[in-house]
Amino acid sequence: MARILIVEDEDRIAAFVAKGLRAEGHVTTVCADGRLGLEAALADEHDLMILDIGLPGLSGFQVLEQLRDQGSRMPVIVLTARGSVTDTVTALEGGADDYMAKPFRFAELVARVRVRLRQHAVESVSDAADALQVGGVHLDLRTRRATVGGRQVELSAREFTLAETFMTNAGQVLSREQLLDRVWGLDFDPGSNVVDVYVGYLRRKFGAAAITTVRGMGYRFNV
Ligand code: CA
């Protein structure tokens, strides 16, 4: 189930699309005016927008432009007039995710809605994985930088990977073997105390309380 905003001033098309999407289990909102459509889109209560180009108030292009200017990454499928290559190109360059030329078959619209929703969900998850935050410790996975309480701390590549492994599994006990396997791979001397040494390094940088030794089991990064 997704919440779908339909911005279309032709009642017949809006009703047809809304009815069909509701039959697919979605919740729909219809706006017949570009300005109201933009307002509704910016309210961040919808998962996807179906946007007509020729609209009163603001054109579909203007709605799209202002939506993207405001930083919204909501998936947008634009409805264009058949054969209007210029409209299609302008829409895609303006940040539309997809387009449908009118008249279109409903099954095709449903398929495109499904693809866009799925893709957006995947992108949202990978965005969320650009950073990890547990307690006061923040890891930026893109720049490989760490801060503790907003203060930057220097981590070696190995320390960073160890911190990332701990924080991805915060609250869980990880054994020395699991940590060796995930952080050092084959690149270690079995029987070495490298994990204990590096946990010591992280404790010095993150605070001793960040990582607890669980006797006989391993270590836990505290939430
Ligand atoms: Ca129209």
Coordinates of C-alpha atoms and ligand atoms in Angstrom, one line a residue:
M1 CA 0.0 0.0 0.0
A2 CA 1.3 3.4 -1.0
R3 CA -0.1 6.9 -0.6
I4 CA -0.3 8.4 -4.1
L5 CA -0.8 12.0 -5.0
I6 CA -2.5 12.5 -8.4
V7 CA -2.2 16.1 -9.8
E8 CA -4.4 16.2 -12.8
D9 CA -7.1 18.7 -13.9
E10 CA -9.0 16.5 -16.2
D11 CA -11.7 14.9 -14.0
R12 CA -12.2 11.9 -16.2
I13 CA -8.5 10.9 -16.2
A14 CA -8.0 11.7 -12.5
A15 CA -11.0 9.6 -11.5
F16 CA -9.9 6.7 -13.7
V17 CA -6.4 6.7 -12.3
A18 CA -7.5 7.1 -8.7
K19 CA -10.1 4.4 -9.0
G20 CA -7.6 2.0 -10.5
L21 CA -4.9 2.7 -8.0
R22 CA -7.3 2.2 -5.1
A23 CA -8.3 -1.1 -6.6
E24 CA -4.6 -2.0 -6.4
G25 CA -4.8 -1.2 -2.6
H26 CA -3.2 2.3 -2.7
V27 CA -4.6 5.4 -1.0
T28 CA -5.0 8.3 -3.4
T29 CA -5.3 12.1 -3.2
V30 CA -6.4 14.1 -6.2
C31 CA -5.5 17.7 -6.8
A32 CA -6.8 19.5 -9.9
D33 CA -4.5 22.5 -9.5
G34 CA -0.7 22.8 -9.7
R35 CA -0.2 25.1 -6.8
L36 CA -2.3 22.9 -4.5
G37 CA -0.6 19.8 -5.9
L38 CA 2.8 21.3 -5.0
E39 CA 1.6 22.1 -1.5
A40 CA 0.3 18.6 -1.0
A41 CA 3.6 17.1 -2.4
L42 CA 5.7 19.2 0.0
A43 CA 3.6 18.1 3.0
D44 CA 5.6 14.9 2.7
E45 CA 2.6 12.7 3.2
H46 CA 2.7 10.8 -0.1
D47 CA 5.0 8.1 -1.5
L48 CA 4.7 9.0 -5.1
M49 CA 3.2 11.6 -7.4
I50 CA 1.5 11.3 -10.7
L51 CA 1.8 14.7 -12.3
D52 CA 0.0 16.2 -15.4
I53 CA 1.9 18.9 -17.3
G54 CA -1.0 21.2 -18.4
L55 CA -2.5 22.4 -15.1
P56 CA -4.0 25.6 -13.8
G57 CA -2.1 27.4 -11.0
L58 CA 1.3 26.0 -11.8
S59 CA 2.3 23.9 -14.7
G60 CA 3.6 20.4 -14.1
F61 CA 7.1 21.6 -15.0
Q62 CA 6.9 24.3 -12.4
V63 CA 5.6 21.9 -9.7
L64 CA 8.4 19.5 -10.5
E65 CA 11.0 22.3 -10.4
Q66 CA 9.9 23.7 -7.1
L67 CA 9.5 20.2 -5.6
R68 CA 13.1 19.3 -6.5
D69 CA 14.4 22.8 -5.4
Q70 CA 12.9 22.1 -2.0
G71 CA 15.0 18.9 -1.8
S72 CA 12.1 16.4 -2.2
R73 CA 13.1 13.2 -3.8
M74 CA 9.6 11.9 -4.0
P75 CA 9.2 9.7 -7.1
V76 CA 7.3 11.5 -9.8
I77 CA 5.6 10.0 -12.9
V78 CA 4.7 12.7 -15.4
L79 CA 1.7 12.4 -17.8
T80 CA 2.6 13.9 -21.1
A81 CA 0.7 14.5 -24.3
R82 CA 1.3 11.8 -26.8
G83 CA 4.1 12.5 -29.2
S84 CA 5.4 15.5 -27.3
V85 CA 9.1 14.7 -27.1
T86 CA 9.9 18.1 -25.8
D87 CA 7.6 17.7 -22.9
T88 CA 9.1 14.3 -22.1
V89 CA 12.7 15.5 -22.3
T90 CA 11.9 18.6 -20.2
A91 CA 10.1 16.5 -17.6
L92 CA 13.0 14.0 -17.3
E93 CA 15.6 16.7 -17.2
G94 CA 13.5 18.5 -14.5
G95 CA 13.7 15.6 -12.2
A96 CA 10.8 13.3 -13.2
D97 CA 11.5 9.7 -12.6
D98 CA 9.3 8.4 -15.4
Y99 CA 6.6 9.5 -17.8
M100 CA 3.5 8.1 -19.5
A101 CA 2.2 9.5 -22.7
K102 CA -1.6 10.0 -22.8
P103 CA -3.6 8.0 -23.6
F104 CA -2.0 5.2 -21.7
R105 CA -3.1 1.7 -20.6
F106 CA -3.8 1.5 -16.9
A107 CA -1.8 -1.8 -16.5
E108 CA 1.3 0.1 -17.7
L109 CA 0.8 2.9 -15.2
V110 CA 0.4 0.4 -12.4
A111 CA 3.6 -1.4 -13.5
R112 CA 5.5 1.9 -13.5
V113 CA 4.2 2.9 -10.1
R114 CA 5.3 -0.4 -8.7
V115 CA 8.8 0.0 -10.2
R116 CA 9.2 3.5 -8.9
L117 CA 8.1 2.7 -5.4
R118 CA 10.4 -0.3 -5.2
Q119 CA 13.4 1.7 -6.5
H120 CA 12.7 4.6 -4.1
A121 CA 12.5 2.2 -1.2
V122 CA 15.9 0.7 -2.1
E123 CA 17.5 4.2 -2.5
S124 CA 16.1 5.3 0.8
V125 CA 17.7 2.3 2.6
S126 CA 21.1 3.0 0.9
D127 CA 20.9 6.6 1.9
A128 CA 20.2 5.7 5.5
A129 CA 23.3 3.5 5.3
D130 CA 25.6 6.4 4.5
A131 CA 26.0 7.1 8.2
L132 CA 25.8 5.3 11.4
Q133 CA 25.0 6.9 14.8
V134 CA 25.0 5.0 18.0
G135 CA 25.0 7.1 21.2
G136 CA 27.4 10.0 20.7
V137 CA 29.4 8.2 18.1
H138 CA 28.8 9.1 14.4
L139 CA 30.4 7.4 11.4
D140 CA 30.2 9.0 8.0
L141 CA 30.5 6.0 5.7
R142 CA 31.2 8.1 2.6
T143 CA 34.0 10.2 3.9
R144 CA 35.2 7.6 6.5
R145 CA 35.2 10.2 9.2
A146 CA 34.2 9.7 12.8
T147 CA 33.0 12.1 15.4
V148 CA 32.3 11.6 19.1
G149 CA 29.9 14.1 20.6
G150 CA 30.4 16.3 17.5
R151 CA 34.2 16.3 17.9
Q152 CA 36.2 14.7 15.1
V153 CA 38.4 11.7 16.0
E154 CA 41.1 10.2 13.8
L155 CA 40.6 6.5 13.1
S156 CA 42.9 4.2 11.1
A157 CA 41.2 2.3 8.2
R158 CA 41.1 -0.8 10.4
E159 CA 39.7 1.0 13.4
F160 CA 37.0 2.5 11.2
T161 CA 36.0 -0.9 9.9
L162 CA 35.9 -2.3 13.4
A163 CA 33.8 0.6 14.6
E164 CA 31.5 0.1 11.6
T165 CA 31.1 -3.6 12.3
F166 CA 30.4 -2.9 16.0
M167 CA 27.9 -0.1 15.3
T168 CA 26.0 -2.1 12.6
N169 CA 25.5 -4.7 15.3
A170 CA 25.1 -2.4 18.3
G171 CA 23.8 -4.1 21.4
Q172 CA 24.8 -7.6 20.1
V173 CA 27.7 -9.6 21.4
L174 CA 30.3 -10.2 18.6
S175 CA 32.9 -13.0 19.2
R176 CA 36.6 -12.4 18.5
E177 CA 36.2 -14.9 15.7
Q178 CA 33.4 -12.9 14.1
L179 CA 35.3 -9.7 14.4
L180 CA 38.5 -11.2 13.0
D181 CA 36.5 -12.6 10.1
R182 CA 34.6 -9.4 9.3
V183 CA 37.4 -6.9 9.9
W184 CA 40.6 -8.7 9.2
G185 CA 39.4 -11.4 6.9
L186 CA 42.3 -13.8 6.3
D187 CA 44.8 -11.0 7.0
F188 CA 45.6 -11.9 10.6
D189 CA 47.7 -14.3 12.6
P190 CA 45.4 -16.9 14.3
G191 CA 45.9 -16.7 18.0
S192 CA 47.0 -13.1 18.0
N193 CA 45.3 -10.7 20.3
V194 CA 44.8 -8.1 17.6
V195 CA 41.0 -7.8 18.3
D196 CA 41.7 -7.0 22.0
V197 CA 44.3 -4.5 21.0
Y198 CA 42.0 -2.7 18.6
V199 CA 39.1 -2.7 21.0
G200 CA 41.5 -0.9 23.3
Y201 CA 42.2 1.7 20.7
L202 CA 38.5 2.3 20.1
R203 CA 37.8 2.5 23.8
R204 CA 40.4 5.2 24.1
K205 CA 38.7 7.2 21.3
F206 CA 35.1 6.5 22.0
G207 CA 35.2 6.3 25.8
A208 CA 35.7 3.1 27.8
A209 CA 32.0 2.6 28.3
A210 CA 31.3 2.3 24.6
I211 CA 32.4 -1.3 24.4
T212 CA 31.8 -3.9 27.0
T213 CA 33.8 -7.1 27.4
V214 CA 31.4 -10.1 27.7
R215 CA 33.4 -12.7 29.4
G216 CA 33.9 -15.9 27.4
M217 CA 31.9 -14.5 24.5
G218 CA 33.4 -11.4 23.0
Y219 CA 32.5 -7.7 22.9
R220 CA 29.4 -5.6 22.7
F221 CA 29.0 -2.1 21.4
N222 CA 26.6 -0.4 23.8
V223 CA 23.5 1.4 22.5
Ligands
CA1 CA -4.3 18.9 -18.1

